[in-house]
PDB file of C-alpha atoms in Angstrom:
ATOM      1  CA  MET A  89      37.389 204.586  74.602  1.00  0.00           C
ATOM      2  CA  ARG A  90      36.121 207.948  75.391  1.00  0.00           C
ATOM      3  CA  ALA A  91      34.486 208.992  78.314  1.00  0.00           C
ATOM      4  CA  GLU A  92      31.374 208.707  76.807  1.00  0.00           C
ATOM      5  CA  ASP A  93      31.792 205.380  75.361  1.00  0.00           C
ATOM      6  CA  VAL A  94      32.755 203.916  78.623  1.00  0.00           C
ATOM      7  CA  LYS A  95      29.822 205.597  80.466  1.00  0.00           C
ATOM      8  CA  GLN A  96      27.385 203.849  77.794  1.00  0.00           C
ATOM      9  CA  MET A  97      29.311 200.493  78.472  1.00  0.00           C
ATOM     10  CA  PHE A  98      28.581 200.718  82.134  1.00  0.00           C
ATOM     11  CA  LEU A  99      24.985 201.807  81.417  1.00  0.00           C
ATOM     12  CA  ALA A 100      24.661 198.445  79.527  1.00  0.00           C
ATOM     13  CA  ILE A 101      26.030 196.423  82.057  1.00  0.00           C
ATOM     14  CA  CYS A 102      23.650 198.013  84.677  1.00  0.00           C
ATOM     15  CA  ASP A 103      20.636 196.959  82.106  1.00  0.00           C
ATOM     16  CA  ARG A 104      21.964 193.591  81.667  1.00  0.00           C
ATOM     17  CA  LEU A 105      22.445 192.568  85.373  1.00  0.00           C
ATOM     18  CA  ILE A 106      19.190 194.324  86.389  1.00  0.00           C
ATOM     19  CA  SER A 107      17.284 192.343  83.871  1.00  0.00           C
ATOM     20  CA  SER A 108      19.172 189.284  84.976  1.00  0.00           C
ATOM     21  CA  GLU A 109      17.776 189.365  88.517  1.00  0.00           C
ATOM     22  CA  GLU A 110      15.744 186.382  88.411  1.00  0.00           C
ATOM     23  CA  GLU A 111      18.175 184.028  86.735  1.00  0.00           C
ATOM     24  CA  LEU A 112      21.039 185.140  89.276  1.00  0.00           C
ATOM     25  CA  CYS A 113      18.589 184.583  92.117  1.00  0.00           C
ATOM     26  CA  ARG A 114      17.681 181.140  90.761  1.00  0.00           C
ATOM     27  CA  LEU A 115      21.278 180.063  90.626  1.00  0.00           C
ATOM     28  CA  ASP A 116      21.879 181.530  94.165  1.00  0.00           C
ATOM     29  CA  SER A 117      18.886 179.767  95.429  1.00  0.00           C
ATOM     30  CA  ARG A 118      20.635 176.454  94.814  1.00  0.00           C
ATOM     31  CA  ILE A 119      23.298 176.870  97.439  1.00  0.00           C
ATOM     32  CA  GLY A 120      22.392 180.013  99.242  1.00  0.00           C
ATOM     33  CA  ASP A 121      19.508 182.152 100.574  1.00  0.00           C
ATOM     34  CA  GLY A 122      18.466 183.244  96.870  1.00  0.00           C
ATOM     35  CA  ASP A 123      18.944 186.927  96.976  1.00  0.00           C
ATOM     36  CA  HIS A 124      22.291 187.350  94.932  1.00  0.00           C
ATOM     37  CA  GLY A 125      20.427 188.818  92.059  1.00  0.00           C
ATOM     38  CA  THR A 126      18.269 191.260  94.165  1.00  0.00           C
ATOM     39  CA  THR A 127      21.423 192.483  95.740  1.00  0.00           C
ATOM     40  CA  VAL A 128      22.988 192.906  92.274  1.00  0.00           C
ATOM     41  CA  ALA A 129      20.126 194.520  90.598  1.00  0.00           C
ATOM     42  CA  ARG A 130      19.756 196.953  93.679  1.00  0.00           C
ATOM     43  CA  GLY A 131      23.473 197.873  93.321  1.00  0.00           C
ATOM     44  CA  PHE A 132      23.674 198.525  89.554  1.00  0.00           C
ATOM     45  CA  GLY A 133      20.119 200.298  89.660  1.00  0.00           C
ATOM     46  CA  GLU A 134      21.799 202.673  91.786  1.00  0.00           C
ATOM     47  CA  VAL A 135      24.922 202.821  89.727  1.00  0.00           C
ATOM     48  CA  LYS A 136      22.582 203.745  86.507  1.00  0.00           C
ATOM     49  CA  LYS A 137      20.927 206.367  88.503  1.00  0.00           C
ATOM     50  CA  LYS A 138      24.176 207.987  89.551  1.00  0.00           C
ATOM     51  CA  LEU A 139      25.805 207.656  85.936  1.00  0.00           C
ATOM     52  CA  GLU A 140      22.457 209.138  84.183  1.00  0.00           C
ATOM     53  CA  ALA A 141      22.468 212.102  86.516  1.00  0.00           C
ATOM     54  CA  GLU A 142      26.148 213.106  85.918  1.00  0.00           C
ATOM     55  CA  SER A 143      28.542 213.969  83.224  1.00  0.00           C
ATOM     56  CA  TYR A 144      32.270 212.766  83.254  1.00  0.00           C
ATOM     57  CA  SER A 145      35.211 213.882  81.583  1.00  0.00           C
ATOM     58  CA  THR A 146      37.291 210.818  81.808  1.00  0.00           C
ATOM     59  CA  PRO A 147      36.819 207.087  82.193  1.00  0.00           C
ATOM     60  CA  ALA A 148      38.773 206.838  85.336  1.00  0.00           C
ATOM     61  CA  ARG A 149      36.365 209.195  87.057  1.00  0.00           C
ATOM     62  CA  ILE A 150      33.324 206.893  85.970  1.00  0.00           C
ATOM     63  CA  CYS A 151      35.010 203.610  87.238  1.00  0.00           C
ATOM     64  CA  GLU A 152      35.559 205.682  90.533  1.00  0.00           C
ATOM     65  CA  THR A 153      31.801 206.376  90.802  1.00  0.00           C
ATOM     66  CA  VAL A 154      30.903 202.624  89.800  1.00  0.00           C
ATOM     67  CA  GLY A 155      33.103 201.400  92.645  1.00  0.00           C
ATOM     68  CA  HIS A 156      32.025 203.791  95.200  1.00  0.00           C
ATOM     69  CA  THR A 157      28.274 203.235  94.531  1.00  0.00           C
ATOM     70  CA  LEU A 158      28.484 199.522  94.578  1.00  0.00           C
ATOM     71  CA  SER A 159      30.143 199.649  97.808  1.00  0.00           C
ATOM     72  CA  VAL A 160      27.783 201.656  99.606  1.00  0.00           C
ATOM     73  CA  SER A 161      24.593 200.684  98.007  1.00  0.00           C
ATOM     74  CA  MET A 162      24.763 196.937  97.058  1.00  0.00           C
ATOM     75  CA  GLY A 163      24.990 195.455 100.552  1.00  0.00           C
ATOM     76  CA  GLY A 164      25.754 191.998 101.527  1.00  0.00           C
ATOM     77  CA  ALA A 165      29.331 190.423 100.764  1.00  0.00           C
ATOM     78  CA  ILE A 166      29.103 191.022  97.051  1.00  0.00           C
ATOM     79  CA  GLY A 167      28.855 194.903  97.196  1.00  0.00           C
ATOM     80  CA  PRO A 168      32.305 195.586  98.806  1.00  0.00           C
ATOM     81  CA  ILE A 169      33.889 192.962  96.613  1.00  0.00           C
ATOM     82  CA  LEU A 170      32.675 194.526  93.255  1.00  0.00           C
ATOM     83  CA  GLY A 171      33.083 198.127  94.722  1.00  0.00           C
ATOM     84  CA  SER A 172      36.642 197.171  95.750  1.00  0.00           C
ATOM     85  CA  PHE A 173      37.315 195.667  92.221  1.00  0.00           C
ATOM     86  CA  PHE A 174      36.588 198.733  90.311  1.00  0.00           C
ATOM     87  CA  GLN A 175      38.056 201.160  92.909  1.00  0.00           C
ATOM     88  CA  ALA A 176      41.397 199.246  93.338  1.00  0.00           C
ATOM     89  CA  GLY A 177      41.911 198.795  89.649  1.00  0.00           C
ATOM     90  CA  VAL A 178      41.265 202.655  88.924  1.00  0.00           C
ATOM     91  CA  ARG A 179      43.678 203.803  91.397  1.00  0.00           C
ATOM     92  CA  LYS A 180      46.529 202.335  89.303  1.00  0.00           C
ATOM     93  CA  LEU A 181      45.530 204.017  86.108  1.00  0.00           C
ATOM     94  CA  GLU A 182      46.316 207.502  84.755  1.00  0.00           C
ATOM     95  CA  GLN A 183      43.240 209.737  85.665  1.00  0.00           C
ATOM     96  CA  GLU A 184      43.090 211.531  82.290  1.00  0.00           C
ATOM     97  CA  GLY A 185      42.911 210.155  78.736  1.00  0.00           C
ATOM     98  CA  ASP A 186      41.162 207.648  76.859  1.00  0.00           C
ATOM     99  CA  TRP A 187      41.039 203.847  77.670  1.00  0.00           C
ATOM    100  CA  GLU A 188      42.361 201.102  75.231  1.00  0.00           C
ATOM    101  CA  ILE A 189      43.084 197.617  76.041  1.00  0.00           C
ATOM    102  CA  GLU A 190      46.170 198.118  78.463  1.00  0.00           C
ATOM    103  CA  GLU A 191      43.698 200.176  80.745  1.00  0.00           C
ATOM    104  CA  PHE A 192      41.293 197.533  80.881  1.00  0.00           C
ATOM    105  CA  GLN A 193      43.883 195.066  81.421  1.00  0.00           C
ATOM    106  CA  ILE A 194      45.437 196.876  84.503  1.00  0.00           C
ATOM    107  CA  LEU A 195      41.781 197.516  85.707  1.00  0.00           C
ATOM    108  CA  PHE A 196      41.136 193.679  85.888  1.00  0.00           C
ATOM    109  CA  ALA A 197      44.501 192.486  87.123  1.00  0.00           C
ATOM    110  CA  LYS A 198      44.767 194.921  89.952  1.00  0.00           C
ATOM    111  CA  GLY A 199      40.911 194.709  90.840  1.00  0.00           C
ATOM    112  CA  LEU A 200      41.298 190.809  90.814  1.00  0.00           C
ATOM    113  CA  GLU A 201      44.519 191.209  93.218  1.00  0.00           C
ATOM    114  CA  ARG A 202      42.222 193.275  95.580  1.00  0.00           C
ATOM    115  CA  ILE A 203      39.399 190.914  95.556  1.00  0.00           C
ATOM    116  CA  GLN A 204      41.702 187.874  96.316  1.00  0.00           C
ATOM    117  CA  MET A 205      43.337 190.025  99.243  1.00  0.00           C
ATOM    118  CA  LEU A 206      40.006 190.803 100.824  1.00  0.00           C
ATOM    119  CA  GLY A 207      38.347 187.498 100.591  1.00  0.00           C
ATOM    120  CA  GLY A 208      41.197 185.134 100.393  1.00  0.00           C
ATOM    121  CA  ALA A 209      39.377 183.153  97.436  1.00  0.00           C
ATOM    122  CA  LYS A 210      41.581 181.233  94.948  1.00  0.00           C
ATOM    123  CA  GLU A 211      40.816 179.525  91.548  1.00  0.00           C
ATOM    124  CA  GLY A 212      38.728 176.439  92.503  1.00  0.00           C
ATOM    125  CA  ASP A 213      36.894 177.590  95.593  1.00  0.00           C
ATOM    126  CA  ARG A 214      33.757 178.133  93.498  1.00  0.00           C
ATOM    127  CA  THR A 215      33.507 181.917  93.422  1.00  0.00           C
ATOM    128  CA  LEU A 216      33.437 184.935  91.221  1.00  0.00           C
ATOM    129  CA  VAL A 217      37.305 184.591  90.962  1.00  0.00           C
ATOM    130  CA  ASP A 218      36.542 181.491  88.912  1.00  0.00           C
ATOM    131  CA  ALA A 219      35.320 183.607  86.030  1.00  0.00           C
ATOM    132  CA  LEU A 220      37.337 186.764  86.842  1.00  0.00           C
ATOM    133  CA  ALA A 221      40.922 185.215  86.856  1.00  0.00           C
ATOM    134  CA  PRO A 222      40.672 183.566  83.484  1.00  0.00           C
ATOM    135  CA  ALA A 223      39.304 186.856  81.939  1.00  0.00           C
ATOM    136  CA  CYS A 224      42.575 188.594  83.340  1.00  0.00           C
ATOM    137  CA  TYR A 225      44.766 185.972  82.011  1.00  0.00           C
ATOM    138  CA  ALA A 226      42.893 186.376  78.404  1.00  0.00           C
ATOM    139  CA  LEU A 227      43.479 190.234  78.770  1.00  0.00           C
ATOM    140  CA  ASP A 228      47.190 189.789  79.716  1.00  0.00           C
ATOM    141  CA  ASP A 229      47.481 187.422  76.577  1.00  0.00           C
ATOM    142  CA  ALA A 230      45.644 189.732  74.391  1.00  0.00           C
ATOM    143  CA  CYS A 231      47.980 192.709  75.285  1.00  0.00           C
ATOM    144  CA  LYS A 232      51.108 190.603  74.468  1.00  0.00           C
ATOM    145  CA  GLU A 233      49.513 189.749  71.288  1.00  0.00           C
ATOM    146  CA  GLY A 234      48.714 193.323  70.276  1.00  0.00           C
ATOM    147  CA  LEU A 235      45.252 192.396  69.713  1.00  0.00           C
ATOM    148  CA  THR A 236      42.302 195.182  69.273  1.00  0.00           C
ATOM    149  CA  LEU A 237      40.175 196.327  72.302  1.00  0.00           C
ATOM    150  CA  LYS A 238      37.130 194.186  70.796  1.00  0.00           C
ATOM    151  CA  GLU A 239      39.315 191.287  70.131  1.00  0.00           C
ATOM    152  CA  SER A 240      40.825 191.442  73.708  1.00  0.00           C
ATOM    153  CA  LEU A 241      37.462 191.786  75.312  1.00  0.00           C
ATOM    154  CA  LYS A 242      35.961 188.953  73.252  1.00  0.00           C
ATOM    155  CA  LYS A 243      38.686 186.780  74.442  1.00  0.00           C
ATOM    156  CA  ALA A 244      38.037 187.632  78.113  1.00  0.00           C
ATOM    157  CA  ALA A 245      34.143 187.258  77.783  1.00  0.00           C
ATOM    158  CA  LEU A 246      34.807 183.699  76.383  1.00  0.00           C
ATOM    159  CA  ALA A 247      37.164 182.845  79.473  1.00  0.00           C
ATOM    160  CA  ALA A 248      34.821 184.269  81.829  1.00  0.00           C
ATOM    161  CA  ARG A 249      32.057 182.454  80.681  1.00  0.00           C
ATOM    162  CA  GLU A 250      34.082 179.040  80.683  1.00  0.00           C
ATOM    163  CA  GLY A 251      35.344 179.704  83.905  1.00  0.00           C
ATOM    164  CA  ALA A 252      31.796 180.266  85.281  1.00  0.00           C
ATOM    165  CA  GLU A 253      30.560 177.037  83.878  1.00  0.00           C
ATOM    166  CA  LYS A 254      33.283 175.174  85.296  1.00  0.00           C
ATOM    167  CA  THR A 255      32.168 176.162  88.789  1.00  0.00           C
ATOM    168  CA  ARG A 256      29.132 173.611  88.229  1.00  0.00           C
ATOM    169  CA  TYR A 257      31.836 170.945  89.013  1.00  0.00           C
ATOM    170  CA  MET A 258      33.578 172.677  91.977  1.00  0.00           C
ATOM    171  CA  GLN A 259      32.730 172.078  95.732  1.00  0.00           C
ATOM    172  CA  ALA A 260      32.374 175.546  97.551  1.00  0.00           C
ATOM    173  CA  ARG A 261      35.163 176.499  99.701  1.00  0.00           C
ATOM    174  CA  LYS A 262      34.122 179.992 100.596  1.00  0.00           C
ATOM    175  CA  GLY A 263      31.107 181.717 101.965  1.00  0.00           C
ATOM    176  CA  ARG A 264      28.063 179.929 103.490  1.00  0.00           C
ATOM    177  CA  ALA A 265      27.909 177.371 100.466  1.00  0.00           C
ATOM    178  CA  ARG A 266      31.039 175.804 102.059  1.00  0.00           C
ATOM    179  CA  PHE A 267      28.846 174.112 104.682  1.00  0.00           C
ATOM    180  CA  LEU A 268      27.157 172.233 102.037  1.00  0.00           C
ATOM    181  CA  GLY A 269      30.180 170.123 101.185  1.00  0.00           C
ATOM    182  CA  GLU A 270      29.542 168.092  98.227  1.00  0.00           C
ATOM    183  CA  LYS A 271      25.882 169.198  97.845  1.00  0.00           C
ATOM    184  CA  SER A 272      27.255 172.371  96.276  1.00  0.00           C
ATOM    185  CA  ILE A 273      28.459 170.627  93.253  1.00  0.00           C
ATOM    186  CA  GLY A 274      26.294 170.755  90.261  1.00  0.00           C
ATOM    187  CA  PHE A 275      25.222 174.177  89.971  1.00  0.00           C
ATOM    188  CA  VAL A 276      26.851 177.229  88.161  1.00  0.00           C
ATOM    189  CA  ASP A 277      27.829 179.730  90.853  1.00  0.00           C
ATOM    190  CA  ALA A 278      25.820 182.999  90.659  1.00  0.00           C
ATOM    191  CA  GLY A 279      28.747 185.375  91.460  1.00  0.00           C
ATOM    192  CA  ALA A 280      30.789 184.073  88.705  1.00  0.00           C
ATOM    193  CA  THR A 281      27.856 184.139  86.150  1.00  0.00           C
ATOM    194  CA  THR A 282      27.448 187.772  87.540  1.00  0.00           C
ATOM    195  CA  ILE A 283      31.076 188.384  86.015  1.00  0.00           C
ATOM    196  CA  ALA A 284      30.834 186.547  82.985  1.00  0.00           C
ATOM    197  CA  LEU A 285      27.578 188.743  82.072  1.00  0.00           C
ATOM    198  CA  MET A 286      29.251 191.822  83.001  1.00  0.00           C
ATOM    199  CA  ILE A 287      32.257 191.099  80.687  1.00  0.00           C
ATOM    200  CA  GLU A 288      30.106 189.678  77.912  1.00  0.00           C
ATOM    201  CA  THR A 289      28.346 193.127  78.003  1.00  0.00           C
ATOM    202  CA  MET A 290      31.749 194.874  77.648  1.00  0.00           C
ATOM    203  CA  TYR A 291      32.486 193.035  74.861  1.00  0.00           C
ATOM    204  CA  GLU A 292      29.061 193.711  73.049  1.00  0.00           C
ATOM    205  CA  GLU A 293      29.561 197.471  73.721  1.00  0.00           C
ATOM    206  CA  ALA A 294      33.185 197.371  72.365  1.00  0.00           C
ATOM    207  CA  LYS A 295      31.747 195.800  69.033  1.00  0.00           C
ATOM    208  CA  GLU A 296      29.718 199.009  68.697  1.00  0.00           C
TER     209      GLU A 296
END
């Protein structure tokens, strides 16, 4: 994908998450304070403004901008987490050139590694890691199988959505929700849903 393609991908992600504000707040209200969707919409609203106002020569520069903007504008716990995901991942990539599946695989793998180092979340803790980790595994497999970018992101999107849905049956072990104990079971995690929406949009844009 060229820089302009990646820019359009992130703009589509911004639109998808901004429009999902109510849904994400509803999910968060089940076990949190109900502001996750508002926080996400605010952060990606700022990302959209930033991307629309500037031109970029490389996908890596776009990803750096996304990560930095989320870190400084989103607030809450999710801002630094998502910001570090994009920033950590892109640091391991070549700063020049277009992106193929290998670049996305590195972005996701290093980003997940950074998130887990910062927050200590594991699969099964009922966090966004439960959607992100399966997506990473799917991209790893896709690279080994030699799949196209579109095919790879489709696998990642399906894995992320399945992982998010599984949080419905998990007891929260991180964040404020952990104090609810078994009462946290029965609802899909808002953070995991955010990741699923993001990767699904990546796939939809790759199809184009």
